[in-house]
Amino acid sequence: MPVPIERLSQEAGLTFRQQHVATYLQRLPEWERRTADEIAADISDGGNPLAKTVVIIPVAAHQEAAQIPTALAEYGRQRSGVPFTVVLGLNTPDVEAESPAVGRSVDAVETAKKGSSRS
């Protein structure tokens, strides 16, 4: 489970970088901190911690559904010995948020997640 932003600076043993991030986050307006907490909760996987290395891929959800399975499969085949987490940031113009193309992107991500949990 993600550590609430308010506790970050209170945790013992934080590195300089972690302290810097905590300070940055604490200076954000309250609504932005809430949004950051919500995003952190969304990208955590059932309480499993994120790997130290995180690959963040912005995806044009209204255009890229067909590429999602192939891209995720390529990441799944990598065997570097260093664990990593892949986070897809699905974005789309507001006017297309409910389009079938966006639905296909969401379905592709859900299918890929099911496949990765079996490996």
mmCIF file of C-alpha atoms in Angstrom:
data_model
loop_
_atom_site.group_PDB
_atom_site.id
_atom_site.type_symbol
_atom_site.label_atom_id
_atom_site.label_comp_id
_atom_site.label_asym_id
_atom_site.label_seq_id
_atom_site.Cartn_x
_atom_site.Cartn_y
_atom_site.Cartn_z
ATOM 1 C CA MET A 1 0.000 0.000 0.000
ATOM 2 C CA PRO A 2 1.410 3.429 -0.852
ATOM 3 C CA VAL A 3 2.718 5.512 2.009
ATOM 4 C CA PRO A 4 0.486 8.564 2.559
ATOM 5 C CA ILE A 5 2.317 11.699 1.508
ATOM 6 C CA GLU A 6 1.978 13.250 4.962
ATOM 7 C CA ARG A 7 4.040 10.403 6.461
ATOM 8 C CA LEU A 8 6.860 10.490 3.927
ATOM 9 C CA SER A 9 8.987 13.042 5.746
ATOM 10 C CA GLN A 10 8.330 11.375 9.097
ATOM 11 C CA GLU A 11 9.631 7.957 8.052
ATOM 12 C CA ALA A 12 13.080 7.143 9.393
ATOM 13 C CA GLY A 13 15.879 6.312 7.000
ATOM 14 C CA LEU A 14 14.713 8.233 3.953
ATOM 15 C CA THR A 15 17.396 8.984 1.388
ATOM 16 C CA PHE A 16 18.122 12.550 0.375
ATOM 17 C CA ARG A 17 16.132 12.015 -2.841
ATOM 18 C CA GLN A 18 13.154 10.633 -0.922
ATOM 19 C CA GLN A 19 13.279 13.592 1.458
ATOM 20 C CA HIS A 20 13.409 15.962 -1.518
ATOM 21 C CA VAL A 21 10.354 14.299 -3.076
ATOM 22 C CA ALA A 22 8.523 14.375 0.259
ATOM 23 C CA THR A 23 9.242 18.082 0.645
ATOM 24 C CA TYR A 24 8.045 18.754 -2.906
ATOM 25 C CA LEU A 25 4.838 16.816 -2.345
ATOM 26 C CA GLN A 26 4.131 18.527 0.970
ATOM 27 C CA ARG A 27 4.336 21.922 -0.737
ATOM 28 C CA LEU A 28 1.652 21.007 -3.262
ATOM 29 C CA PRO A 29 -1.844 22.372 -2.755
ATOM 30 C CA GLU A 30 -4.114 19.969 -0.871
ATOM 31 C CA TRP A 31 -6.113 18.985 -3.964
ATOM 32 C CA GLU A 32 -2.909 18.043 -5.825
ATOM 33 C CA ARG A 33 -1.722 15.929 -2.878
ATOM 34 C CA ARG A 34 -5.074 14.129 -2.830
ATOM 35 C CA THR A 35 -4.744 13.512 -6.574
ATOM 36 C CA ALA A 36 -1.199 12.161 -6.082
ATOM 37 C CA ASP A 37 -2.452 9.837 -3.330
ATOM 38 C CA GLU A 38 -5.255 8.617 -5.604
ATOM 39 C CA ILE A 39 -2.818 7.955 -8.447
ATOM 40 C CA ALA A 40 -0.466 6.091 -6.092
ATOM 41 C CA ALA A 41 -3.370 3.949 -4.902
ATOM 42 C CA ASP A 42 -4.440 3.282 -8.495
ATOM 43 C CA ILE A 43 -1.016 2.106 -9.613
ATOM 44 C CA SER A 44 -0.341 -0.113 -6.617
ATOM 45 C CA ASP A 45 -1.299 -3.685 -7.362
ATOM 46 C CA GLY A 46 -3.253 -5.159 -4.498
ATOM 47 C CA GLY A 47 -0.777 -3.988 -1.905
ATOM 48 C CA ASN A 48 2.273 -5.267 -3.802
ATOM 49 C CA PRO A 49 5.003 -2.644 -3.689
ATOM 50 C CA LEU A 50 6.161 -1.052 -6.906
ATOM 51 C CA ALA A 51 9.586 -2.130 -8.064
ATOM 52 C CA LYS A 52 12.450 0.298 -7.564
ATOM 53 C CA THR A 53 12.472 0.860 -11.332
ATOM 54 C CA VAL A 54 9.200 2.108 -12.804
ATOM 55 C CA VAL A 55 8.573 2.422 -16.532
ATOM 56 C CA ILE A 56 5.836 4.980 -17.197
ATOM 57 C CA ILE A 57 4.334 4.864 -20.672
ATOM 58 C CA PRO A 58 1.882 7.546 -21.770
ATOM 59 C CA VAL A 59 -0.734 6.015 -24.053
ATOM 60 C CA ALA A 60 -3.119 7.886 -26.334
ATOM 61 C CA ALA A 61 -6.046 5.705 -25.286
ATOM 62 C CA HIS A 62 -8.221 6.944 -28.130
ATOM 63 C CA GLN A 63 -5.656 5.783 -30.724
ATOM 64 C CA GLU A 64 -3.319 3.097 -29.413
ATOM 65 C CA ALA A 65 -5.391 0.069 -28.308
ATOM 66 C CA ALA A 66 -3.807 -2.213 -30.903
ATOM 67 C CA GLN A 67 -0.246 -1.481 -29.700
ATOM 68 C CA ILE A 68 -0.837 -2.125 -25.988
ATOM 69 C CA PRO A 69 -0.643 -5.960 -25.991
ATOM 70 C CA THR A 70 2.516 -6.008 -28.132
ATOM 71 C CA ALA A 71 4.279 -3.349 -26.060
ATOM 72 C CA LEU A 72 3.443 -5.032 -22.762
ATOM 73 C CA ALA A 73 4.445 -8.445 -24.107
ATOM 74 C CA GLU A 74 7.864 -7.017 -25.028
ATOM 75 C CA TYR A 75 8.356 -5.723 -21.495
ATOM 76 C CA GLY A 76 7.183 -9.082 -20.144
ATOM 77 C CA ARG A 77 9.889 -10.902 -22.129
ATOM 78 C CA GLN A 78 12.713 -8.822 -20.698
ATOM 79 C CA ARG A 79 14.926 -10.761 -18.309
ATOM 80 C CA SER A 80 17.440 -8.333 -16.866
ATOM 81 C CA GLY A 81 17.376 -9.652 -13.321
ATOM 82 C CA VAL A 82 16.264 -6.225 -12.115
ATOM 83 C CA PRO A 83 12.572 -6.094 -11.236
ATOM 84 C CA PHE A 84 10.552 -3.261 -12.737
ATOM 85 C CA THR A 85 6.963 -2.077 -12.775
ATOM 86 C CA VAL A 86 5.222 -0.878 -15.927
ATOM 87 C CA VAL A 87 2.628 1.875 -15.491
ATOM 88 C CA LEU A 88 0.462 2.869 -18.440
ATOM 89 C CA GLY A 89 -0.946 6.369 -18.328
ATOM 90 C CA LEU A 90 -4.049 6.202 -20.493
ATOM 91 C CA ASN A 91 -4.995 9.662 -21.644
ATOM 92 C CA THR A 92 -7.475 10.988 -24.135
ATOM 93 C CA PRO A 93 -9.162 14.253 -25.059
ATOM 94 C CA ASP A 94 -12.283 14.838 -22.954
ATOM 95 C CA VAL A 95 -14.469 14.756 -26.052
ATOM 96 C CA GLU A 96 -13.378 11.158 -26.723
ATOM 97 C CA ALA A 97 -13.371 9.848 -23.144
ATOM 98 C CA GLU A 98 -16.411 7.636 -23.717
ATOM 99 C CA SER A 99 -15.487 6.504 -27.223
ATOM 100 C CA PRO A 100 -15.309 2.814 -28.179
ATOM 101 C CA ALA A 101 -11.595 3.294 -28.968
ATOM 102 C CA VAL A 102 -10.886 4.204 -25.348
ATOM 103 C CA GLY A 103 -12.895 1.180 -24.218
ATOM 104 C CA ARG A 104 -10.728 -1.043 -26.422
ATOM 105 C CA SER A 105 -7.588 0.408 -24.815
ATOM 106 C CA VAL A 106 -8.930 -0.245 -21.324
ATOM 107 C CA ASP A 107 -9.904 -3.798 -22.341
ATOM 108 C CA ALA A 108 -6.415 -4.385 -23.791
ATOM 109 C CA VAL A 109 -4.796 -3.276 -20.531
ATOM 110 C CA GLU A 110 -7.106 -5.480 -18.445
ATOM 111 C CA THR A 111 -6.379 -8.487 -20.688
ATOM 112 C CA ALA A 112 -2.635 -7.868 -20.422
ATOM 113 C CA LYS A 113 -2.863 -7.588 -16.626
ATOM 114 C CA LYS A 114 -4.618 -10.956 -16.421
ATOM 115 C CA GLY A 115 -1.946 -12.509 -18.627
ATOM 116 C CA SER A 116 0.907 -11.089 -16.551
ATOM 117 C CA SER A 117 -0.533 -12.391 -13.288
ATOM 118 C CA ARG A 118 -0.241 -15.937 -14.643
ATOM 119 C CA SER A 119 3.499 -15.663 -15.328
#
